[in-house]
């Protein structure tokens, strides 16, 4: 897999080794280089603060699946193509500050990552690489394998992922992970292989869809607009 991007990540070196398939291109130019503070800010805004809002709406007796009063931790998913990594952010450390209104706020400043599970996820239509907040499907609790932050590797391996909502923490931007502490628990080859396998399957799918089509139809199938992408010479 060839990588097109000015930013560098911890798995990029594999594109220069013998395992690389140069027929696959990973266009990562729409990437965001996450510092540790940016990563923590994203977790704070999209996971922890949303929990606090939900807790107020549902009542203080409501227990969210990602939170425990004693030693709280939060579960995120890192999707690298066909490989999904379930990670617990534990040993959360907060710094207290006073905002402009004199209210004390707690800002997440550190954590210890723990890899809970690595599994294949072939059926998704999400993206090549992203970080997700994982939310259970409350409306379908009875018919699915229950997944929450207290569950271990076996539960996540058996879980029906189609019934878990994946909410991107950093939008559509492709995250650069090297400064997030996640490379300490995730193998570079697993990330690289998962992305490569995903992109190759997308390429094959596009080729199959283009069979028995005219040249104009093939162009449209590859993302070109027949009215605006071409002009008469």
PDB file of N, CA, C and O in Angstrom, residues 7 11 15-16 28 35 61 65 70 84 88-89 95 112 124 181 189-190 205 222:
ATOM      1  N   UNK A   7       1.833  14.232   6.239  1.00  0.00           N
ATOM      2  CA  UNK A   7       2.008  13.806   7.621  1.00  0.00           C
ATOM      3  C   UNK A   7       2.476  12.359   7.684  1.00  0.00           C
ATOM      4  O   UNK A   7       2.178  11.564   6.794  1.00  0.00           O
ATOM      5  N   UNK A  11       2.770   3.631  11.387  1.00  0.00           N
ATOM      6  CA  UNK A  11       2.730   2.434  10.547  1.00  0.00           C
ATOM      7  C   UNK A  11       3.226   2.690   9.120  1.00  0.00           C
ATOM      8  O   UNK A  11       3.292   1.763   8.312  1.00  0.00           O
ATOM      9  N   UNK A  15       5.068   0.678   4.335  1.00  0.00           N
ATOM     10  CA  UNK A  15       4.854   0.873   2.902  1.00  0.00           C
ATOM     11  C   UNK A  15       6.153   0.751   2.113  1.00  0.00           C
ATOM     12  O   UNK A  15       6.127   0.688   0.884  1.00  0.00           O
ATOM     13  N   UNK A  16       7.296   0.708   2.818  1.00  0.00           N
ATOM     14  CA  UNK A  16       8.597   0.565   2.166  1.00  0.00           C
ATOM     15  C   UNK A  16       9.211  -0.809   2.420  1.00  0.00           C
ATOM     16  O   UNK A  16      10.409  -1.007   2.194  1.00  0.00           O
ATOM     17  N   UNK A  28      -4.342   9.854   2.006  1.00  0.00           N
ATOM     18  CA  UNK A  28      -4.538  10.316   3.380  1.00  0.00           C
ATOM     19  C   UNK A  28      -4.302  11.816   3.500  1.00  0.00           C
ATOM     20  O   UNK A  28      -4.012  12.327   4.594  1.00  0.00           O
ATOM     21  N   UNK A  35      -2.253  15.788  18.430  1.00  0.00           N
ATOM     22  CA  UNK A  35      -1.377  15.807  19.588  1.00  0.00           C
ATOM     23  C   UNK A  35      -2.112  15.104  20.728  1.00  0.00           C
ATOM     24  O   UNK A  35      -3.321  14.831  20.634  1.00  0.00           O
ATOM     25  N   UNK A  61     -29.756   8.517  38.631  1.00  0.00           N
ATOM     26  CA  UNK A  61     -29.654   7.091  38.926  1.00  0.00           C
ATOM     27  C   UNK A  61     -29.255   6.278  37.705  1.00  0.00           C
ATOM     28  O   UNK A  61     -28.928   5.102  37.815  1.00  0.00           O
ATOM     29  N   UNK A  65     -23.129   2.913  30.222  1.00  0.00           N
ATOM     30  CA  UNK A  65     -22.304   1.709  30.065  1.00  0.00           C
ATOM     31  C   UNK A  65     -20.825   2.019  29.985  1.00  0.00           C
ATOM     32  O   UNK A  65     -20.001   1.130  30.109  1.00  0.00           O
ATOM     33  N   UNK A  70     -16.549   4.332  40.516  1.00  0.00           N
ATOM     34  CA  UNK A  70     -15.230   3.975  41.026  1.00  0.00           C
ATOM     35  C   UNK A  70     -14.304   3.687  39.844  1.00  0.00           C
ATOM     36  O   UNK A  70     -14.620   2.876  38.988  1.00  0.00           O
ATOM     37  N   UNK A  84     -10.734  -3.913  13.701  1.00  0.00           N
ATOM     38  CA  UNK A  84     -11.317  -3.051  14.723  1.00  0.00           C
ATOM     39  C   UNK A  84     -10.636  -3.316  16.054  1.00  0.00           C
ATOM     40  O   UNK A  84     -10.541  -4.463  16.500  1.00  0.00           O
ATOM     41  N   UNK A  88      -9.997   0.497  26.028  1.00  0.00           N
ATOM     42  CA  UNK A  88     -10.463   1.191  27.226  1.00  0.00           C
ATOM     43  C   UNK A  88      -9.456   2.273  27.609  1.00  0.00           C
ATOM     44  O   UNK A  88      -8.254   2.009  27.674  1.00  0.00           O
ATOM     45  N   UNK A  89      -9.965   3.473  27.852  1.00  0.00           N
ATOM     46  CA  UNK A  89      -9.140   4.552  28.387  1.00  0.00           C
ATOM     47  C   UNK A  89      -9.357   4.559  29.894  1.00  0.00           C
ATOM     48  O   UNK A  89     -10.409   4.981  30.381  1.00  0.00           O
ATOM     49  N   UNK A  95      -7.590  17.649  35.458  1.00  0.00           N
ATOM     50  CA  UNK A  95      -7.098  18.885  36.059  1.00  0.00           C
ATOM     51  C   UNK A  95      -8.288  19.818  36.287  1.00  0.00           C
ATOM     52  O   UNK A  95      -9.114  19.999  35.390  1.00  0.00           O
ATOM     53  N   UNK A 112      -4.484   5.892  30.704  1.00  0.00           N
ATOM     54  CA  UNK A 112      -3.710   4.704  30.369  1.00  0.00           C
ATOM     55  C   UNK A 112      -4.552   3.843  29.427  1.00  0.00           C
ATOM     56  O   UNK A 112      -5.645   3.425  29.804  1.00  0.00           O
ATOM     57  N   UNK A 124     -18.751  -3.202   7.451  1.00  0.00           N
ATOM     58  CA  UNK A 124     -19.007  -1.773   7.627  1.00  0.00           C
ATOM     59  C   UNK A 124     -18.817  -0.992   6.329  1.00  0.00           C
ATOM     60  O   UNK A 124     -18.118  -1.421   5.411  1.00  0.00           O
ATOM     61  N   UNK A 181      -0.689   7.968  22.227  1.00  0.00           N
ATOM     62  CA  UNK A 181      -0.440   6.866  23.160  1.00  0.00           C
ATOM     63  C   UNK A 181      -1.053   5.548  22.694  1.00  0.00           C
ATOM     64  O   UNK A 181      -0.792   4.501  23.281  1.00  0.00           O
ATOM     65  N   UNK A 189       1.611  -3.254  12.175  1.00  0.00           N
ATOM     66  CA  UNK A 189       1.274  -4.144  11.060  1.00  0.00           C
ATOM     67  C   UNK A 189      -0.226  -4.424  11.015  1.00  0.00           C
ATOM     68  O   UNK A 189      -0.804  -4.540   9.925  1.00  0.00           O
ATOM     69  N   UNK A 190      -0.891  -4.501  12.178  1.00  0.00           N
ATOM     70  CA  UNK A 190      -2.328  -4.732  12.197  1.00  0.00           C
ATOM     71  C   UNK A 190      -3.077  -3.545  11.605  1.00  0.00           C
ATOM     72  O   UNK A 190      -4.085  -3.713  10.898  1.00  0.00           O
ATOM     73  N   UNK A 205     -14.367  -4.197  -5.552  1.00  0.00           N
ATOM     74  CA  UNK A 205     -15.803  -3.953  -5.657  1.00  0.00           C
ATOM     75  C   UNK A 205     -16.104  -2.991  -6.788  1.00  0.00           C
ATOM     76  O   UNK A 205     -17.073  -3.168  -7.539  1.00  0.00           O
ATOM     77  N   UNK A 222     -16.712   5.486 -11.331  1.00  0.00           N
ATOM     78  CA  UNK A 222     -15.475   5.801 -10.622  1.00  0.00           C
ATOM     79  C   UNK A 222     -15.502   7.204 -10.014  1.00  0.00           C
ATOM     80  O   UNK A 222     -14.468   7.703  -9.564  1.00  0.00           O
TER      81      UNK A 222
END
